[in-house]
């Protein structure tokens, strides 16, 4: 179910490629945001814990997309919806320039498109426990420390959350979330929230979300394990590639009784949505995205399990062969049709005929000896040439 289907021989770079931050901001249109808001509010009405994300604070440097965790979730839903409707990762400069990993990026895009419901559920549930895990950290000597926020992580009390919110709202009268962060030096953390979000305490919430999105109950364990390990994955590949840790995640899936191949197919999709698409990084007054985490994951997979890349290459070869056959059949210049037209007998001559036909497709105006059928074959060759060009296919 989760194996990517290769509809084209490769992820074709778009002439309109942009850097990720520009790309995602173009996707987050008012229409996309309204649609995401409606989806989110629908689930707020279904499962109360989702609604608590609307009052759970978040801060730069890793979350400059909005003041609350709900902004993070809605950003994921809006971006995922745009990809479902046709936005392509081939428009992202940081990905298409990594030519060695174009098949991994293509597989990721296929997963994002084919698993919208599952990944929407993931967006809604992966941070459920952040509300109860809020911890404030103020930089030493900052205004935040002067306001009573500790320079060391401590689980926030309700009075401290209220104090933070009052400071935030007061500042918003003249500034933004980013300038508030710069002025007060307060960061929000959520220790162990991933494991807590996957705990039994939230089992009924996860099940309700999955059921509302018509996701089979058999996917519940897979869903829970992806939530449980999502911060571990980010931390594992944040510093650089690590094939040992990649194999460790496959082993975790196996020990949980899951299909590790399916688990590994979904891993880059969940990380892309959470750490990249849904998170706007803000450091030194510059916005950016952490695509290096995804690329480190790709590199780790290549070294740890090269057979997965080999399988993608084989799928591309099969896909190209099938697409080529279909294009030639549409142009009525495939082998069977040509042999029938020319009354070509069985034997080596058939290979010689098709070699000349392929030469004609490459250059429909070249000299060729097909007797009375030459004009018809030239017409078909031109049509085939157009099909191949339009579909990014070649005869070689």
Short mmCIF file of C-alpha atoms in Angstrom, two decimals:
data_model
loop_
_atom_site.label_atom_id
_atom_site.label_comp_id
_atom_site.label_asym_id
_atom_site.label_seq_id
_atom_site.Cartn_x
_atom_site.Cartn_y
_atom_site.Cartn_z
CA UNK A 1 0.00 0.00 0.00
CA UNK A 2 2.78 2.44 0.88
CA UNK A 3 5.27 1.50 -1.82
CA UNK A 4 5.83 4.49 -4.12
CA UNK A 5 4.65 4.10 -7.71
CA UNK A 6 6.96 5.63 -10.28
CA UNK A 7 4.84 7.41 -12.86
CA UNK A 8 7.87 8.91 -14.60
CA UNK A 9 11.50 7.93 -15.08
CA UNK A 10 12.73 10.67 -12.78
CA UNK A 11 11.70 13.73 -10.83
CA UNK A 12 11.88 16.36 -13.55
CA UNK A 13 13.26 19.72 -12.35
CA UNK A 14 10.83 22.56 -12.98
CA UNK A 15 12.01 25.79 -14.64
CA UNK A 16 10.27 27.67 -11.84
CA UNK A 17 12.40 26.10 -9.07
CA UNK A 18 12.67 28.22 -5.91
CA UNK A 19 14.39 27.90 -2.58
CA UNK A 20 12.23 26.08 -0.08
CA UNK A 21 11.16 29.05 2.05
CA UNK A 22 9.87 30.89 -1.02
CA UNK A 23 8.30 27.71 -2.40
CA UNK A 24 6.28 26.90 0.71
CA UNK A 25 5.16 30.49 1.25
CA UNK A 26 3.77 30.52 -2.31
CA UNK A 27 1.81 27.35 -1.51
CA UNK A 28 0.31 28.74 1.67
CA UNK A 29 -2.33 30.79 -0.08
CA UNK A 30 -5.35 32.18 1.79
CA UNK A 31 -7.44 29.38 0.26
CA UNK A 32 -4.98 26.70 1.44
CA UNK A 33 -4.88 28.18 4.93
CA UNK A 34 -8.67 28.40 5.19
CA UNK A 35 -8.97 24.77 4.11
CA UNK A 36 -6.41 23.72 6.71
CA UNK A 37 -8.19 25.76 9.40
CA UNK A 38 -11.45 23.98 8.62
CA UNK A 39 -9.83 20.56 8.83
CA UNK A 40 -8.15 21.43 12.12
CA UNK A 41 -11.32 22.86 13.68
CA UNK A 42 -13.26 19.79 12.58
CA UNK A 43 -10.93 17.63 14.63
CA UNK A 44 -10.99 20.04 17.55
CA UNK A 45 -14.72 19.29 17.71
CA UNK A 46 -14.11 15.53 17.49
CA UNK A 47 -11.23 15.10 19.95
CA UNK A 48 -10.57 17.60 22.74
CA UNK A 49 -6.78 17.05 23.05
CA UNK A 50 -6.32 18.46 19.53
CA UNK A 51 -7.96 21.69 20.68
CA UNK A 52 -5.35 22.15 23.43
CA UNK A 53 -2.73 22.76 20.74
CA UNK A 54 -4.43 26.13 20.10
CA UNK A 55 -3.12 27.39 23.45
CA UNK A 56 0.20 25.52 23.53
CA UNK A 57 2.97 28.06 22.89
CA UNK A 58 5.88 27.63 20.53
CA UNK A 59 8.84 29.87 19.74
CA UNK A 60 11.75 30.40 17.40
CA UNK A 61 14.34 29.33 16.50
CA UNK A 62 12.64 26.16 15.27
CA UNK A 63 9.03 27.33 15.18
CA UNK A 64 8.58 30.84 13.80
CA UNK A 65 5.46 29.89 11.82
CA UNK A 66 3.09 31.04 14.55
CA UNK A 67 2.63 31.52 18.27
CA UNK A 68 0.99 28.15 18.94
CA UNK A 69 1.53 24.50 18.07
CA UNK A 70 -1.78 24.60 16.20
CA UNK A 71 -0.08 26.96 13.70
CA UNK A 72 2.55 24.28 13.11
CA UNK A 73 -0.11 21.62 12.54
CA UNK A 74 -2.19 23.78 10.21
CA UNK A 75 0.90 24.70 8.20
CA UNK A 76 1.52 20.98 7.64
CA UNK A 77 -2.09 20.40 6.60
CA UNK A 78 -2.04 23.36 4.19
CA UNK A 79 1.25 22.32 2.60
CA UNK A 80 0.22 18.68 2.32
CA UNK A 81 -3.03 19.73 0.66
CA UNK A 82 -1.11 21.81 -1.88
CA UNK A 83 1.12 18.84 -2.73
CA UNK A 84 -1.96 16.64 -3.11
CA UNK A 85 -3.31 19.17 -5.60
CA UNK A 86 -0.17 19.21 -7.73
CA UNK A 87 2.63 21.19 -6.08
CA UNK A 88 5.87 19.29 -6.65
CA UNK A 89 9.11 18.79 -4.76
CA UNK A 90 10.73 19.22 -8.18
CA UNK A 91 10.13 22.93 -7.67
CA UNK A 92 12.47 23.03 -4.65
CA UNK A 93 15.99 24.18 -5.49
CA UNK A 94 17.66 22.48 -2.50
CA UNK A 95 16.29 19.10 -3.58
CA UNK A 96 16.70 19.14 -7.36
CA UNK A 97 20.34 20.19 -7.12
CA UNK A 98 21.03 16.98 -5.13
CA UNK A 99 20.99 14.90 -8.31
CA UNK A 100 22.31 11.79 -6.59
CA UNK A 101 19.14 11.64 -4.47
CA UNK A 102 16.52 12.55 -7.05
CA UNK A 103 14.90 9.09 -6.79
CA UNK A 104 14.63 9.42 -3.02
CA UNK A 105 12.95 12.81 -3.46
CA UNK A 106 10.62 11.29 -6.04
CA UNK A 107 9.74 8.43 -3.70
CA UNK A 108 9.03 10.97 -0.96
CA UNK A 109 6.70 12.92 -3.24
CA UNK A 110 4.83 9.76 -4.21
CA UNK A 111 4.36 8.90 -0.54
CA UNK A 112 3.10 12.40 0.26
CA UNK A 113 0.55 12.20 -2.56
CA UNK A 114 -0.64 8.66 -1.92
CA UNK A 115 -0.89 8.83 1.88
CA UNK A 116 -2.61 12.17 2.46
CA UNK A 117 -5.14 10.81 4.98
CA UNK A 118 -2.54 8.90 7.00
CA UNK A 119 -0.16 11.86 7.03
CA UNK A 120 -2.94 14.29 7.93
CA UNK A 121 -3.68 12.10 10.95
CA UNK A 122 0.02 12.18 11.79
CA UNK A 123 0.05 15.98 11.62
CA UNK A 124 -2.88 16.16 14.03
CA UNK A 125 -1.50 13.66 16.54
CA UNK A 126 2.31 13.77 16.55
CA UNK A 127 2.52 16.67 19.03
CA UNK A 128 -0.52 15.94 21.21
CA UNK A 129 1.50 15.83 24.43
CA UNK A 130 3.24 19.15 23.91
CA UNK A 131 0.53 20.87 25.95
CA UNK A 132 1.54 19.04 29.12
CA UNK A 133 5.28 19.02 28.35
CA UNK A 134 5.80 22.78 28.02
CA UNK A 135 9.07 23.99 29.55
CA UNK A 136 10.43 27.53 29.35
CA UNK A 137 14.08 28.40 29.03
CA UNK A 138 15.30 31.99 29.24
CA UNK A 139 18.74 33.01 28.07
CA UNK A 140 21.01 34.08 30.97
CA UNK A 141 20.81 37.82 31.44
CA UNK A 142 17.76 38.17 29.21
CA UNK A 143 14.57 40.09 29.93
CA UNK A 144 12.88 36.70 30.13
CA UNK A 145 15.10 35.69 33.03
CA UNK A 146 14.36 39.02 34.72
CA UNK A 147 10.65 38.24 34.37
CA UNK A 148 11.11 35.05 36.36
CA UNK A 149 11.71 32.45 33.64
CA UNK A 150 14.46 30.02 34.54
CA UNK A 151 17.69 29.70 32.57
CA UNK A 152 17.40 25.94 33.05
CA UNK A 153 14.59 23.74 31.79
CA UNK A 154 11.74 23.17 34.21
CA UNK A 155 8.24 21.88 33.57
CA UNK A 156 6.07 24.99 33.30
CA UNK A 157 3.39 25.61 35.88
CA UNK A 158 0.01 27.02 34.86
CA UNK A 159 0.84 30.43 36.42
CA UNK A 160 4.07 30.48 34.40
CA UNK A 161 2.19 29.69 31.19
CA UNK A 162 -0.24 32.50 31.97
CA UNK A 163 2.64 34.88 32.70
CA UNK A 164 4.28 34.00 29.39
CA UNK A 165 1.05 34.52 27.46
CA UNK A 166 0.48 37.94 29.04
CA UNK A 167 3.99 39.04 28.12
CA UNK A 168 3.52 37.73 24.58
CA UNK A 169 0.18 39.47 24.06
CA UNK A 170 1.44 42.74 25.51
CA UNK A 171 4.39 42.71 23.13
CA UNK A 172 2.21 41.89 20.13
CA UNK A 173 0.61 45.33 20.43
CA UNK A 174 3.79 46.73 18.90
CA UNK A 175 5.76 43.75 17.63
CA UNK A 176 5.71 40.19 16.32
CA UNK A 177 6.45 36.72 17.63
CA UNK A 178 9.96 37.04 16.27
CA UNK A 179 10.65 40.39 17.93
CA UNK A 180 9.17 39.08 21.20
CA UNK A 181 11.61 36.17 21.05
CA UNK A 182 14.50 38.54 20.37
CA UNK A 183 13.43 40.93 23.13
CA UNK A 184 12.85 38.39 25.90
CA UNK A 185 15.08 35.45 24.94
CA UNK A 186 12.47 32.87 26.01
CA UNK A 187 12.38 29.51 24.27
CA UNK A 188 9.76 26.79 24.68
CA UNK A 189 10.80 23.13 24.87
CA UNK A 190 8.75 19.94 25.24
CA UNK A 191 10.90 17.19 26.81
CA UNK A 192 9.78 13.65 25.95
CA UNK A 193 6.63 14.87 24.20
CA UNK A 194 7.03 12.41 21.30
CA UNK A 195 7.01 9.38 23.58
CA UNK A 196 4.15 10.86 25.59
CA UNK A 197 2.12 11.50 22.42
CA UNK A 198 2.51 7.80 21.59
CA UNK A 199 1.53 6.66 25.10
CA UNK A 200 -1.68 4.90 26.08
CA UNK A 201 -3.02 8.14 27.50
CA UNK A 202 -3.62 9.37 23.94
CA UNK A 203 -4.61 6.04 22.41
CA UNK A 204 -8.30 6.93 22.19
CA UNK A 205 -7.46 10.27 20.55
CA UNK A 206 -5.23 8.63 17.96
CA UNK A 207 -7.87 5.99 17.25
CA UNK A 208 -10.60 8.63 16.87
CA UNK A 209 -8.52 10.62 14.38
CA UNK A 210 -7.63 7.52 12.37
CA UNK A 211 -11.25 6.41 12.29
CA UNK A 212 -12.47 9.86 11.19
CA UNK A 213 -10.05 9.72 8.26
CA UNK A 214 -11.08 6.17 7.30
CA UNK A 215 -7.68 4.71 8.07
CA UNK A 216 -7.82 0.99 8.91
CA UNK A 217 -7.22 0.06 12.54
CA UNK A 218 -4.45 -2.23 11.31
CA UNK A 219 -2.36 0.91 10.71
CA UNK A 220 -2.65 2.04 14.32
CA UNK A 221 0.58 0.47 15.54
CA UNK A 222 2.56 1.83 12.59
CA UNK A 223 1.04 5.24 13.26
CA UNK A 224 1.96 5.15 16.94
CA UNK A 225 5.57 4.08 16.34
CA UNK A 226 6.12 6.87 13.82
CA UNK A 227 4.89 9.35 16.41
CA UNK A 228 7.00 7.79 19.17
CA UNK A 229 10.28 8.10 17.29
CA UNK A 230 9.84 11.36 15.36
CA UNK A 231 12.07 13.48 17.59
CA UNK A 232 14.64 10.67 17.80
CA UNK A 233 14.81 10.67 13.99
CA UNK A 234 15.29 14.45 13.80
CA UNK A 235 18.06 14.31 16.38
CA UNK A 236 19.67 11.28 14.72
CA UNK A 237 20.14 13.03 11.37
CA UNK A 238 20.44 16.65 12.45
CA UNK A 239 24.25 16.60 12.68
CA UNK A 240 24.96 14.48 9.62
CA UNK A 241 24.37 11.08 7.97
CA UNK A 242 24.34 8.10 10.31
CA UNK A 243 23.77 4.70 8.67
CA UNK A 244 24.03 2.89 12.01
CA UNK A 245 21.09 4.85 13.41
CA UNK A 246 19.16 4.32 10.19
CA UNK A 247 19.49 0.56 10.59
CA UNK A 248 18.50 0.99 14.24
CA UNK A 249 15.17 2.55 13.22
CA UNK A 250 14.51 -0.37 10.89
CA UNK A 251 15.22 -2.71 13.82
CA UNK A 252 12.80 -0.76 16.04
CA UNK A 253 10.06 -1.29 13.48
CA UNK A 254 10.83 -5.01 13.25
CA UNK A 255 10.80 -5.43 17.03
CA UNK A 256 7.41 -3.72 17.11
CA UNK A 257 6.11 -6.33 14.65
CA UNK A 258 5.87 -3.87 11.77
CA UNK A 259 6.86 -4.19 8.14
CA UNK A 260 10.17 -2.30 8.29
CA UNK A 261 10.07 -1.45 4.56
CA UNK A 262 6.71 0.29 5.00
CA UNK A 263 7.97 2.06 8.13
CA UNK A 264 11.06 3.30 6.28
CA UNK A 265 8.95 4.46 3.32
CA UNK A 266 6.95 6.71 5.64
CA UNK A 267 9.84 7.96 7.76
CA UNK A 268 11.07 10.66 5.34
CA UNK A 269 7.48 11.82 4.75
CA UNK A 270 6.83 12.38 8.46
CA UNK A 271 10.15 14.16 8.92
CA UNK A 272 9.61 16.33 5.85
CA UNK A 273 6.17 17.39 7.09
CA UNK A 274 7.18 17.98 10.70
CA UNK A 275 10.71 19.38 10.61
CA UNK A 276 10.69 21.08 7.21
CA UNK A 277 7.32 21.87 5.67
CA UNK A 278 5.61 22.65 8.99
CA UNK A 279 8.50 24.41 10.72
CA UNK A 280 9.85 27.85 9.87
CA UNK A 281 13.33 28.35 11.34
CA UNK A 282 14.33 31.84 12.48
CA UNK A 283 17.97 32.49 13.39
CA UNK A 284 19.78 35.84 13.35
CA UNK A 285 16.71 37.46 11.80
CA UNK A 286 16.81 35.10 8.82
CA UNK A 287 14.12 32.54 7.94
CA UNK A 288 15.19 29.14 6.70
CA UNK A 289 14.27 25.45 6.60
CA UNK A 290 16.13 22.38 7.86
CA UNK A 291 16.31 20.39 4.63
CA UNK A 292 19.69 19.04 5.69
CA UNK A 293 17.88 16.62 8.03
CA UNK A 294 16.06 15.05 5.09
CA UNK A 295 19.19 14.88 2.94
CA UNK A 296 21.13 13.29 5.80
CA UNK A 297 18.36 10.70 6.07
CA UNK A 298 18.66 9.96 2.33
CA UNK A 299 22.44 9.60 2.62
CA UNK A 300 22.12 7.34 5.64
CA UNK A 301 19.68 5.07 3.83
CA UNK A 302 21.96 4.85 0.78
CA UNK A 303 24.86 3.62 2.90
CA UNK A 304 22.87 1.47 5.31
CA UNK A 305 20.50 -0.18 2.83
CA UNK A 306 21.70 0.36 -0.76
CA UNK A 307 19.19 -2.23 -1.92
CA UNK A 308 16.38 0.29 -1.40
CA UNK A 309 17.97 2.66 -3.91
CA UNK A 310 18.62 -0.24 -6.27
CA UNK A 311 14.92 -1.15 -6.09
CA UNK A 312 14.02 2.43 -7.03
CA UNK A 313 16.40 2.34 -9.98
CA UNK A 314 14.85 -0.93 -11.15
CA UNK A 315 11.37 0.57 -10.76
CA UNK A 316 12.51 3.50 -12.91
CA UNK A 317 13.82 1.15 -15.57
CA UNK A 318 10.54 -0.75 -15.63
CA UNK A 319 8.56 2.45 -15.61
CA UNK A 320 10.57 3.91 -18.47
CA UNK A 321 10.26 0.71 -20.49
CA UNK A 322 6.48 0.63 -20.01
CA UNK A 323 6.09 4.33 -20.72
CA UNK A 324 8.17 4.03 -23.87
CA UNK A 325 6.12 1.09 -25.08
CA UNK A 326 2.87 2.97 -24.44
CA UNK A 327 4.12 6.07 -26.29
CA UNK A 328 5.11 4.04 -29.35
CA UNK A 329 1.80 2.20 -29.28
CA UNK A 330 -0.09 5.50 -29.16
CA UNK A 331 1.88 6.68 -32.19
CA UNK A 332 1.25 3.30 -33.86
CA UNK A 333 4.94 2.77 -34.42
CA UNK A 334 5.58 -0.03 -31.93
CA UNK A 335 7.09 -3.29 -33.12
CA UNK A 336 3.89 -5.30 -33.53
CA UNK A 337 2.12 -2.53 -35.45
CA UNK A 338 5.15 -1.88 -37.70
CA UNK A 339 5.63 -5.58 -38.46
CA UNK A 340 1.97 -5.90 -39.33
CA UNK A 341 2.12 -2.82 -41.60
CA UNK A 342 5.28 -3.94 -43.40
CA UNK A 343 4.43 -7.67 -43.38
CA UNK A 344 7.83 -8.31 -41.80
CA UNK A 345 8.64 -12.05 -41.50
CA UNK A 346 9.96 -13.60 -38.28
CA UNK A 347 13.71 -13.64 -37.84
CA UNK A 348 16.69 -11.31 -37.47
CA UNK A 349 15.21 -8.95 -40.04
CA UNK A 350 12.73 -7.75 -37.42
CA UNK A 351 15.54 -6.38 -35.26
CA UNK A 352 17.01 -4.60 -38.30
CA UNK A 353 13.62 -3.08 -39.16
CA UNK A 354 13.05 -1.71 -35.66
CA UNK A 355 16.56 -0.27 -35.51
CA UNK A 356 15.74 1.71 -38.68
CA UNK A 357 12.34 2.71 -37.24
CA UNK A 358 14.01 4.02 -34.09
CA UNK A 359 16.46 6.00 -36.23
CA UNK A 360 13.46 7.48 -38.03
CA UNK A 361 11.87 8.48 -34.74
CA UNK A 362 15.08 10.27 -33.74
CA UNK A 363 15.15 12.07 -37.10
CA UNK A 364 11.88 11.78 -39.05
CA UNK A 365 13.42 13.56 -42.08
CA UNK A 366 16.35 11.20 -42.51
CA UNK A 367 16.66 8.97 -45.56
CA UNK A 368 14.93 5.63 -45.07
CA UNK A 369 13.77 2.80 -47.26
CA UNK A 370 10.30 1.66 -46.26
CA UNK A 371 8.85 1.58 -49.74
CA UNK A 372 5.27 2.76 -50.11
CA UNK A 373 4.89 3.14 -46.35
CA UNK A 374 7.65 5.70 -45.84
CA UNK A 375 5.37 8.75 -45.64
CA UNK A 376 3.04 7.06 -43.17
CA UNK A 377 5.96 5.94 -41.02
CA UNK A 378 7.43 9.45 -41.10
CA UNK A 379 4.10 10.80 -39.82
CA UNK A 380 4.04 8.25 -37.04
CA UNK A 381 7.70 8.90 -36.24
CA UNK A 382 7.03 12.62 -35.80
CA UNK A 383 4.11 11.85 -33.52
CA UNK A 384 6.25 9.43 -31.50
CA UNK A 385 9.04 12.00 -31.25
CA UNK A 386 6.57 14.51 -29.80
CA UNK A 387 5.23 11.98 -27.28
CA UNK A 388 8.75 11.11 -26.15
CA UNK A 389 9.69 14.77 -25.77
CA UNK A 390 6.55 15.64 -23.84
CA UNK A 391 7.02 12.67 -21.49
CA UNK A 392 10.77 13.14 -20.97
CA UNK A 393 11.54 9.77 -22.58
CA UNK A 394 14.31 8.61 -24.91
CA UNK A 395 14.89 5.55 -27.05
CA UNK A 396 18.42 5.09 -25.66
#
